[in-house]
Amino acid sequence: MPTTEEIPMASPIGRDTPRIDGPLKVSGTAHYASDFHFPGLLYAVPVEATIANGRIRQLDTTAAEKMPGVRAILHRANIGKIFRSSLGEGMEGICIERRPPLVDDVIRYYGQYVALAVADTFEAAKAAADAVRVTYDKNKPNVESQLKADDDPPVVATTYGTEKRLQSERGDAEAAFASAPVKLDQTYATPSETHNPIELQGTTAMWDGAKLTIYEESQAIFNMRSVLAQMFGLPQENVRVITKFVGSGFGSKLWPWTHCPLAAAAARKLGKPVKLVLSRKMMFQSVGHRAHTQQRVRLGATPEGKLVSLQQDYAYERSMLDDYHENCGEATSFQYSVPNLRVHFGRAKRNIGSPSDMRGPGAVPGLYATESAMNELADQLKIDPVQLRVLNEPKIDEGLKIPFSSRHYLECLQVGAEKFGWSQRNPEVGSMKRDGLTLGWGMAGAAWVAARFAAAANVELRDDGTARVACGTQDIGTGTYTILAQLTADKTGVPVDKVEVVLGDTSLPEGPVSGGSMATGSVVPAVFDAADNAAKSLMTLATTTAGSPFEKNEPDDLAFESGRVFVKANGPAGGIPFADILRRANVRFVTGSGESKATFEKKKPKFSTHSFGCHFVEVTWQPEIARLRVNRVVTVIDAGRIINPLAGRNQIEGAVVMGIGMALLEHTTYDPQNGAPINSNLADYIVAVNADAPSIDVHFLGYPDKVINPVGARGIGEIGLAGVAAAITAATYHATGVRVRALPIKIEDLLTSSILA
Amino acid sequence: MKTFELSRADDPGQAIAAGAKATTAQQGAEIRFIAGGTNLVDFMKLNVETPQTLVDITHLPFDKIEALPDGGLSIGAVVRNSDLAYHPVVRKNYAVLSEALLSGASVQLRNMATTAGNLLQRTRCMYFRDTAMPCNKRQPGSGCAAITGINRGLAILGTSEHCIASNPSDMNVAMAALEATIHIRGTKGERSMPIADFHLLPGSTPERETVLEPGDLITHVTLPPPAPGSRSLYLKLRDRTSFEFALASAAVVVTVAGGKITRARVALGGVGTKPWRSPEAEAELTGQSATPAVFQKAAAAALRDAKPQSQNGFKVELAKRCLAHALKLVTQTA
């Protein structure tokens, strides 16, 4: 069990802490990006291409321009210069769709913006956008769902840098597979999925001379600043990005999309603030989605179940111009012990908006395939799927040949099996019944990378006994505000509810991206460092203030604990509250800055840093009406120390429900003739609703990972989704005898089940 | 959305006179009545419907649910779906209607949606909703993108080469099984008809969905008295547990006496271009014992004329299972 020696019992770290921003949100007083209003604000609505492949022949804006309240119809000829951005150092200059909007007349995906209507009201702008007449030279779009890899070189450029298509290799996987006594060779497919956060994306842009301010629901405000500075040819300090609250992102809001420079260009052109909020339909077209993948997995094993070969060959869709890499091999090289391994990928260009990061990018579809293959191998070998994983537990990360910082996967499996009652499982398909329903039990493992991005923070201790912590990261609905309050409270002794947390503004110290499940882990050392430095300032003040009880001491004689300053030699009993020192000195606050370096993508890491977990799933099957429902899930997560278990469980529960959507419901469908994502609304794109949410039992192991940060906290935003779909497809097979290898599982798949009531 | 005028009708005559000025009461009507607006306003936002005038009929005296002297029920045109679903007489005598209403949409939508509005609910076909796509229902003669495109959710019964759009309403299916009568007041006075005659098959004019003419105002719906000893039930199958249109649904009203089915009324949802009453299934059931074999025969009869498209062939089997299971449930607890 977790050790607690370094975190005192009174610490808020590790305690269930209700979100400090909860009251603002439930009372409607939290200002999301599109809630801000400014004098003279204009509204912009993009005109969307209604073809997916071709060229604009004519753009007729005459009627639209004459409509009441219309300020301008902007298009290629009049919008003004927008530069292309390029990848910078660290987390800068990241942008998936690099083509500046409206830069040419070529249409490469349905919904690509071709013009922008700007008017005094949203209604007038929408009417004007609808009135723009566009004619096209139309070609048949390529939205073919069968993925055959294009002819790419062995090393390809991607959004984040170059990648070798032969991603990982050890031993001779081909030969070992050929001679393996037991073989499995299957192809798994995952569909295009759309993020669908409830808060729509949008930008409000305004200029003050050569300075640009952007209100946007960004998961990465500093990257957005760097991209916009490039696109408008500005020094970075001339761009300010503000993101106070985000109504979820799931990755769709990580990097800037084309609506953002469009709004900024319109504001520049018209000399007024401009607000542009996307429609739900646009959210399916032009702000990314999870790439459709096809993954061939070949496993070779001994009759006892020891893996001798693992091959994963995957292909994914990408847009015509962009290089987003869906890294399905993310977890393959380290999750299991296998001497011979080969991971290779290919890409297929399609007339679609670019895919992008979606919660657990790469690893989530990748683990669906590899964990499904493990489950099928277990069935083939007649070995319990938990036992098969135990048999293949690695001692080190065999891909990188370095030890894991903290891996407790076997304990996850053991705890999960116990809590679920796995030992009661009868492996025979369709054999388990309850209340007239057929039960299916399945399980799968999970992994997700853990690391730190660079982070800086500032902590103030104030004369009224409160504290302020500021960091230019953002809270995307996951509880970052609360985490920063807890960390600051832990270090300063100021109660959580007396800590003011300021986030989401590039005028603050540069904080991490809210992505990769790394925001929390990244801010820990920066906030601790800032709090320590604030304490140093306080001790200097305490020893230099006339009349201070510590006037005769040196700063080094003093200590600061639980909100009190005291002489080390005398112990805490003789100390006084820090606010007393500040008031005596007539100082409003002392301040400290802190920072920490990135560990993400470090060149020569000493440890392999990942989180692990597993899911045990029960489905119910009612063959009379072909109804399959997820009834019960037990999830065990090994993600280091959990700073706020209340919000942490919430994260994992949400991820499990999203996994039900992935396994059973979600699928962005492209119209074969027009190339449109045709189910581009929340009635036709089916996500799980409350009634689909099963009983979910979340358990955290809680072992601190001190390689990551002093608290030992890794991230939990994505790990909860990894593996869920594989566990559900395994449970579905167990209940119905139907093996589905192309998600989502549909009623039509299950109608072939021969398991009767 | 195009700019429109909103007027309020204070009496039925005013509404009828206003509506009569339109050239059609079907797709593309220049003047439309509005009550809950849960369907029409969506289509106006999408420019699928672009009326110049909306006539608010929520103030007309059609908001009552009243018992009829013959033991039947009269339901006003602007009665909200929630009020209808939870009405004690509906729950007691017409369970199938209550269940159908509560299986549809969400609480918020049901609180707004009305009886007449639900009768006129438009299809959920994705191509009908997108003005950039061909659609014979929206734009006659432009073609049907669904037949060659994404048609998993669309109809397998009553289709034509011009249109395969399914009628999405749950309420209509229950009303069909209950043999509801639709009451209309128009420029030529009042008329009424069985619900079976109210909706039209698409044929070569999919833009015409009902018999309504300009100025026609649905005033109320009447239900016959419940058949003595009958039981009724609505079963809806879909991908997720709630808030989704039916892939297949069944409304059944069955009387069992002396071990035999003496009377059966069957309608299917999610599979037809209109609420799909099945006299074929009813004939297979009447006079037979309530056994699985009989239910399956009835289900097979109901789907005999199904014409599946590229993606919705599964609906044939699903609808059969849905109907057979609904019949099993409605007869087993008697």
mmCIF file of C-alpha atoms in Angstrom, chain B residues 18-19 37 61 97 103 145 197 227 243 287-288 329:
data_model
loop_
_atom_site.group_PDB
_atom_site.id
_atom_site.type_symbol
_atom_site.label_atom_id
_atom_site.label_comp_id
_atom_site.label_asym_id
_atom_site.label_seq_id
_atom_site.Cartn_x
_atom_site.Cartn_y
_atom_site.Cartn_z
ATOM 1 C CA ALA B 18 -53.789 32.490 -41.957
ATOM 2 C CA GLY B 19 -52.690 28.978 -42.934
ATOM 3 C CA GLY B 37 -41.358 24.001 -32.050
ATOM 4 C CA PRO B 61 -58.438 25.817 -26.817
ATOM 5 C CA LEU B 97 -49.272 5.387 -25.702
ATOM 6 C CA SER B 103 -39.443 6.303 -24.763
ATOM 7 C CA ALA B 145 -28.589 10.343 -51.437
ATOM 8 C CA ASP B 197 -55.121 7.368 -43.704
ATOM 9 C CA ALA B 227 -61.076 -3.097 -26.028
ATOM 10 C CA PHE B 243 -32.496 9.474 -26.163
ATOM 11 C CA GLY B 287 -57.827 -16.789 -33.085
ATOM 12 C CA GLN B 288 -54.479 -18.357 -32.228
ATOM 13 C CA LEU B 329 -44.446 -9.605 -22.845
#
